[in-house]
Tab-separated table of C-alpha atoms and ligand atoms in Angstrom:
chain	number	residue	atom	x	y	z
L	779	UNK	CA	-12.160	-13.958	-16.532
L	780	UNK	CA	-11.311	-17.244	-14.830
L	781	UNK	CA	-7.412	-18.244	-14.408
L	782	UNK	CA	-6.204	-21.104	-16.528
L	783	UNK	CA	-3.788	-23.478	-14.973
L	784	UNK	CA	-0.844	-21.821	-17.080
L	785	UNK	CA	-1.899	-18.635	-14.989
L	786	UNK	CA	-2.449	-20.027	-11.707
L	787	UNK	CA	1.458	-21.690	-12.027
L	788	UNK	CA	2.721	-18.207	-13.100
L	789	UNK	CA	1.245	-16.642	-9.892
L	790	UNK	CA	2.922	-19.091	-7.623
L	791	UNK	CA	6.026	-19.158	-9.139
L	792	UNK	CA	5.551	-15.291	-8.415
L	793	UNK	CA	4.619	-15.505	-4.721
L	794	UNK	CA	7.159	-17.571	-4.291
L	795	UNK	CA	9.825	-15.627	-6.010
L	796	UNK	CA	8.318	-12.008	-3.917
L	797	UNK	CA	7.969	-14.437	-0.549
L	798	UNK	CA	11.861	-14.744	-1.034
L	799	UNK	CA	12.660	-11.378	-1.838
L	800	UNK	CA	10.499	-9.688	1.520
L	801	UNK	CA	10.494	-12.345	3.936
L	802	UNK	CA	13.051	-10.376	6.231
L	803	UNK	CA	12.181	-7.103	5.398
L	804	UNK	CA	11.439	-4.911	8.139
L	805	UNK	CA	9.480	-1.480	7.650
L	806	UNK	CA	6.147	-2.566	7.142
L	807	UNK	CA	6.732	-3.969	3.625
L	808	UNK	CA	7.299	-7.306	4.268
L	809	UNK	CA	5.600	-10.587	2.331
L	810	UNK	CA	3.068	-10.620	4.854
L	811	UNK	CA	1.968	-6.962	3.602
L	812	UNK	CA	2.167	-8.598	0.440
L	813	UNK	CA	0.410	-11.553	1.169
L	814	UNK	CA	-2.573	-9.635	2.211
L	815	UNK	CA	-3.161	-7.576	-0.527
L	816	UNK	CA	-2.966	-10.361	-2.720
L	817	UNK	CA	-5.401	-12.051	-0.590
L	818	UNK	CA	-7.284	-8.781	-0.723
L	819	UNK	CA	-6.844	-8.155	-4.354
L	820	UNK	CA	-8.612	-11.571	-4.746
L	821	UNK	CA	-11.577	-11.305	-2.828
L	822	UNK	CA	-12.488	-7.856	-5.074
L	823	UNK	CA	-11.647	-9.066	-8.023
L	824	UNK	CA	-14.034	-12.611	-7.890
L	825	UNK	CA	-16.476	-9.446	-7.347
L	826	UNK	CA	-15.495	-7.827	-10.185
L	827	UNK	CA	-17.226	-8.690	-13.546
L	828	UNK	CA	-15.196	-7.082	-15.219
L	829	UNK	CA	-11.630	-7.746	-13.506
L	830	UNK	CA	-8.918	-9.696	-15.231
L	831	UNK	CA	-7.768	-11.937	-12.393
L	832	UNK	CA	-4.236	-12.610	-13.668
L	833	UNK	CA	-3.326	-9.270	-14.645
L	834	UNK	CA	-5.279	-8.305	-10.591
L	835	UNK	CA	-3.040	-11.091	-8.914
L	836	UNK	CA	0.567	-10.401	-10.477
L	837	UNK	CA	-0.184	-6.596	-9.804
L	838	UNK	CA	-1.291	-7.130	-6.043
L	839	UNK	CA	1.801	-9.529	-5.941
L	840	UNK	CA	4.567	-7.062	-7.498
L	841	UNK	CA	3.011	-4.002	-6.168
L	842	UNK	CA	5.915	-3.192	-3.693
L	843	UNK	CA	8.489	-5.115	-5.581
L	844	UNK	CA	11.293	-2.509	-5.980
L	845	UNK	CA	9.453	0.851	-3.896
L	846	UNK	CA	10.431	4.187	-4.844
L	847	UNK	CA	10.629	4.221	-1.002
L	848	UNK	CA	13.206	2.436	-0.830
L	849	UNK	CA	15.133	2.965	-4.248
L	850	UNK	CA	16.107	6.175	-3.597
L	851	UNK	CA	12.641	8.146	-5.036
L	852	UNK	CA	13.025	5.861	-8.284
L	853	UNK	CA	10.023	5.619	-9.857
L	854	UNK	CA	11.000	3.278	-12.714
L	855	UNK	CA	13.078	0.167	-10.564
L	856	UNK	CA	9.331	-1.029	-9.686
L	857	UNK	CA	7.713	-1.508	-13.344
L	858	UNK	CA	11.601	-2.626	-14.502
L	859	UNK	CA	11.953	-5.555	-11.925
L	860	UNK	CA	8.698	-6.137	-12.358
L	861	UNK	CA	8.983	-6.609	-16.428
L	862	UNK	CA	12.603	-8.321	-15.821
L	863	UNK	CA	10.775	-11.273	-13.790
L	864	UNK	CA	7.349	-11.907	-16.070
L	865	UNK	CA	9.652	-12.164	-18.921
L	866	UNK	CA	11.830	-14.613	-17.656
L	867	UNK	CA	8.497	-16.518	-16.965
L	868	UNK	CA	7.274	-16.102	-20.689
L	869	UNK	CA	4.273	-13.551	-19.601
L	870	UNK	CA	3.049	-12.242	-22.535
L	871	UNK	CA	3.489	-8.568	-23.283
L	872	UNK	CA	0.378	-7.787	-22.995
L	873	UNK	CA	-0.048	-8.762	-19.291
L	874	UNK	CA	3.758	-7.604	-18.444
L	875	UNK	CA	2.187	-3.856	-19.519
L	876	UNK	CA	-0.641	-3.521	-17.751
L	877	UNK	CA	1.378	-4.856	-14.665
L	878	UNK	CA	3.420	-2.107	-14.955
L	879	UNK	CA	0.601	0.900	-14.965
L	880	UNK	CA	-0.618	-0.863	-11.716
L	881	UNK	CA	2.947	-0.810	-10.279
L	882	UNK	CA	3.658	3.053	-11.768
L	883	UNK	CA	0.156	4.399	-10.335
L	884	UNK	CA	-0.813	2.462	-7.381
L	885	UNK	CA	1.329	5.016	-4.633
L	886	UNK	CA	-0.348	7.137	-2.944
L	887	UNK	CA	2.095	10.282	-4.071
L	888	UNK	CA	0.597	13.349	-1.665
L	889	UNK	CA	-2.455	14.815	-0.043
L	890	UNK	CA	-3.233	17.212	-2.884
L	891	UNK	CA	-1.861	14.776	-5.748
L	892	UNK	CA	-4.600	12.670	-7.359
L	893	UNK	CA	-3.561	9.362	-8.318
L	894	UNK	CA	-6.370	8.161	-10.545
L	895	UNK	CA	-5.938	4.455	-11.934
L	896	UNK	CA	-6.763	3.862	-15.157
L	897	UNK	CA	-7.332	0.258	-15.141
L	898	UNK	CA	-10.220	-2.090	-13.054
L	899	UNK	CA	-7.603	-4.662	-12.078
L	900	UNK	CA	-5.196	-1.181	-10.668
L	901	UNK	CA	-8.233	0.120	-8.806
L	902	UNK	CA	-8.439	-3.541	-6.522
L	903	UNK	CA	-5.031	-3.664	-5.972
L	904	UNK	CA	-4.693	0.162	-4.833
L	905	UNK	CA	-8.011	-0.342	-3.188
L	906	UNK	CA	-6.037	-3.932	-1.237
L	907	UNK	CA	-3.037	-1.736	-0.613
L	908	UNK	CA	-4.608	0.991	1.349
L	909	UNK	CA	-7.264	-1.232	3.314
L	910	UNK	CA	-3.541	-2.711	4.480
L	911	UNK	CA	-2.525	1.032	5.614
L	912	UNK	CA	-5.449	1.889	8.259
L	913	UNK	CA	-7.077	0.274	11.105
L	914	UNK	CA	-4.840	-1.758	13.271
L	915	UNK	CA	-1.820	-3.275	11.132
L	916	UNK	CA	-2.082	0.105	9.386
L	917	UNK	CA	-1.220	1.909	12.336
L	918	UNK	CA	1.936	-0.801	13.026
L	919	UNK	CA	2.915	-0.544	9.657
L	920	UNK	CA	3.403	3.219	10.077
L	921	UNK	CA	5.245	3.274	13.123
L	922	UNK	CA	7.273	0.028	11.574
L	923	UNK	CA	8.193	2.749	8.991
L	924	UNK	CA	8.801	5.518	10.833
L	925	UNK	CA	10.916	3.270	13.590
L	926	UNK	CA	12.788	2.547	9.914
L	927	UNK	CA	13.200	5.918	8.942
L	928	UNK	CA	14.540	6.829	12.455
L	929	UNK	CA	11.435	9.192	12.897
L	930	UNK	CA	10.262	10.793	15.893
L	931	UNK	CA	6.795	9.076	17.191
L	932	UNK	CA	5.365	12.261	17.671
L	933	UNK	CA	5.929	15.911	17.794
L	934	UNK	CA	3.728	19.018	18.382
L	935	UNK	CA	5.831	21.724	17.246
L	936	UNK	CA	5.898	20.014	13.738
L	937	UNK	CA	2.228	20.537	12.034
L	938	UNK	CA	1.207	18.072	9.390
L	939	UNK	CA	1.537	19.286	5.758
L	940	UNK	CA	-0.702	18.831	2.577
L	941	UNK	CA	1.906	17.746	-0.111
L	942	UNK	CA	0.662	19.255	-3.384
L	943	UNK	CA	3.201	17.433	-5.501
L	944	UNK	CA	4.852	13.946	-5.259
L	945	UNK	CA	8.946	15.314	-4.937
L	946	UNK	CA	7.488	17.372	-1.676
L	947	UNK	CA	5.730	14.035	-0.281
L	948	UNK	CA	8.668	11.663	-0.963
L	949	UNK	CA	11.216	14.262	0.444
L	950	UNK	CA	8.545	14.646	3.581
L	951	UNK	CA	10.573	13.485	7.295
L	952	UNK	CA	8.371	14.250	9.833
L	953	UNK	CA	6.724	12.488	12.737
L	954	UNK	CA	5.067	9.359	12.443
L	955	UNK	CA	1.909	10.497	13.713
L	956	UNK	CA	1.402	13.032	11.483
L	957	UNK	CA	1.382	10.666	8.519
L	958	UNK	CA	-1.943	9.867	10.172
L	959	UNK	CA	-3.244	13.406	8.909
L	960	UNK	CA	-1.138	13.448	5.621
L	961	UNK	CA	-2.425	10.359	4.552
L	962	UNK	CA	-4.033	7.787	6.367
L	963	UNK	CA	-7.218	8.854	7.857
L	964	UNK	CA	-8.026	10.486	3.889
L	965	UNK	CA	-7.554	7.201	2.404
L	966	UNK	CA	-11.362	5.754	2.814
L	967	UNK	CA	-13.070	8.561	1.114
L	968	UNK	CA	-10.412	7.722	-1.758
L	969	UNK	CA	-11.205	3.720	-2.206
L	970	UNK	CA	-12.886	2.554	-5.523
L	971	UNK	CA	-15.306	-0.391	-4.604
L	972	UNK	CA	-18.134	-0.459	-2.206
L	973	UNK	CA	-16.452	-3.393	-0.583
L	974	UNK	CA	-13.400	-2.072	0.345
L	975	UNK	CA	-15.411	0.883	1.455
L	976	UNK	CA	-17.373	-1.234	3.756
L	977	UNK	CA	-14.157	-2.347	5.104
L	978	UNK	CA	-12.814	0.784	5.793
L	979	UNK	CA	-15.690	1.599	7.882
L	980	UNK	CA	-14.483	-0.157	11.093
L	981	UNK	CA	-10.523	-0.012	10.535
L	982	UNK	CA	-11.001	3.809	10.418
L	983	UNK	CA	-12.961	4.287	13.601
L	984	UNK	CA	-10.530	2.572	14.928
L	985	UNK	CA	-7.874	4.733	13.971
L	986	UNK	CA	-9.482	7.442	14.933
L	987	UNK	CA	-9.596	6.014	18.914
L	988	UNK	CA	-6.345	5.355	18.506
L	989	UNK	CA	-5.017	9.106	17.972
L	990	UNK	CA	-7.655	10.084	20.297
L	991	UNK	CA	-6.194	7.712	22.806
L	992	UNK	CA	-2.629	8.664	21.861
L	993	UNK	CA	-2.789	12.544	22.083
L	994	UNK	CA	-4.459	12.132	25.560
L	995	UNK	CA	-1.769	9.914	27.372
L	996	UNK	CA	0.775	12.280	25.034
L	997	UNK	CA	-0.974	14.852	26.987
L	998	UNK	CA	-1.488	13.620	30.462
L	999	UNK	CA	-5.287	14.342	30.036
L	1000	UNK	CA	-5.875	10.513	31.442
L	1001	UNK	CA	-3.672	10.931	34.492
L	1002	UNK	CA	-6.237	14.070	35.533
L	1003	UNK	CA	-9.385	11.937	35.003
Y	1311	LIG	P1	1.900	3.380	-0.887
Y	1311	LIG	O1	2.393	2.845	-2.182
Y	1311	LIG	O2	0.545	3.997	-0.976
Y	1311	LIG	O3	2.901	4.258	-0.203
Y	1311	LIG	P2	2.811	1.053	0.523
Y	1311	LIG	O4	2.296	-0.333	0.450
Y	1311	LIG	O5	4.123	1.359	-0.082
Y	1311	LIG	O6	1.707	2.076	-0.014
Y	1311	LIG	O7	2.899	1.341	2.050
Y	1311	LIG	C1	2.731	2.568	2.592
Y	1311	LIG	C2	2.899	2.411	4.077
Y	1311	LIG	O8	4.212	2.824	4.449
Y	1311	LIG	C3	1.976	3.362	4.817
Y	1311	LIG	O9	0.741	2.843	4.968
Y	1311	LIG	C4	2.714	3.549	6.080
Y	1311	LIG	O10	2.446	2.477	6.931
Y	1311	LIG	C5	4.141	3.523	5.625
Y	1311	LIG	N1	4.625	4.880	5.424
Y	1311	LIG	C6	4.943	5.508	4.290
Y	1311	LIG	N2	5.381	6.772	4.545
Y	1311	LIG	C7	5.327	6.910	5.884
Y	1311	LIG	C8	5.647	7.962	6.792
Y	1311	LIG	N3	6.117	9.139	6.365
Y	1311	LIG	N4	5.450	7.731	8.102
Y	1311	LIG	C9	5.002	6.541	8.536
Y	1311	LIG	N5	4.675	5.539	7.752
Y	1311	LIG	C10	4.850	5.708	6.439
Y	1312	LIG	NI1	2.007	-1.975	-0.528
């Protein structure tokens, strides 16, 4: 479904309204983060037959727009801030709902947790979001976060855990690089389209060096070579 010009003026008036809110944020969430999966979020959905490109857009743009992450676990200040700002631009209800599913399901919520969407438009943007959390700005997004957070960049002594529910993954605190194992390097085999698939390919080879790399200099194993 093409955008209108009524549309394309709503989403601007949107990334400019999110571009204000996150330009000087600084865990990894910032409009730039943004800004990329809305870029993302476009490219699948001109693929997408079947994708409504307005409902794709606003979702990609108001994906992060109040985080449980940073709201103190709430689950609900995303969808509400979300709703408060598409009705003070006259979106119709209709558009303002399905918004909301993408904000309330797109989070990854735990290892053992599946987090199915159960709209097209939610699959791109959760698809956009996690191409943005591997390869190489995935892996300075995470230390970003845990640098945030105050987190340890690594520790041994603390193995990586499979969260089974969403209150055990929110209340999670360990070392950056075991996010790596908790979440990251599973989140390819968990993307919807075959492009973001094909994408994934490289950024999580990459990764993979990476922790490779990191665990040997962690290790000294490079100074013996
Ligand atoms: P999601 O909604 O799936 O959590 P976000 O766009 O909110 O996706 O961003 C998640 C990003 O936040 C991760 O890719 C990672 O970079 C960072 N992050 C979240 N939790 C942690 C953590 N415990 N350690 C390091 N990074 C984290
Ligand atoms: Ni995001």
């Amino acid at each position: 479904m093409a955008l209108t010009t009524a549309d394309q003026l709503i989403i601007d008036r949107t990334a400019a309204f999110v571009r204000e809110k996150f330009l000087h944020e600084g865990s990894g969430h910032d409009w730039e983060h943004i800004r990329r999966v809305w870029q993302t979020t476009r490219a699948l959905a001109r693929q997408t037959a079947q994708a409504d490109e307005l409902v794709a857009e606003l979702g990609a743009l108001l994906h992060d727009v109040a985080d449980w992450k940073f709201h103190g676990g709430d689950e609900d200040a995303g969808p509400r801030a979300a709703r408060a700002w598409l009705t003070s631009q006259q979106v119709a209800e209709s558009v303002i709902e399905r918004v909301e599913t993408i904000i309330r399901e797109v989070s990854f919520k735990g290892l053992g947790v599946a987090t199915p969407m159960s709209t097209v438009e939610g699959e791109l943007v959760q698809d956009a979001d996690r191409l943005d959390a591997i390869g190489a700005i995935g892996v300075a997004r995470a230390f970003a976060y845990g640098g945030h957070k105050g987190r340890p960049l690594h520790d041994p002594a603390v193995p990586p855990v499979q969260h089974d529910s969403f209150e055990g993954y929110k209340r999670n605190a360990g070392p950056t690089v075991n996010h790596f194992y908790e979440k990251l390097l599973h989140l390819r085999e968990r993307l919807h389209t075959p492009a973001a698939r094909r994408v994934a390919e490289g950024r999580q080879q990459f990764m993979e060096q990476f922790l490779e790399q990191f665990l040997s200099e962690w290790e000294g194993r490079d100074l013996s070579n």
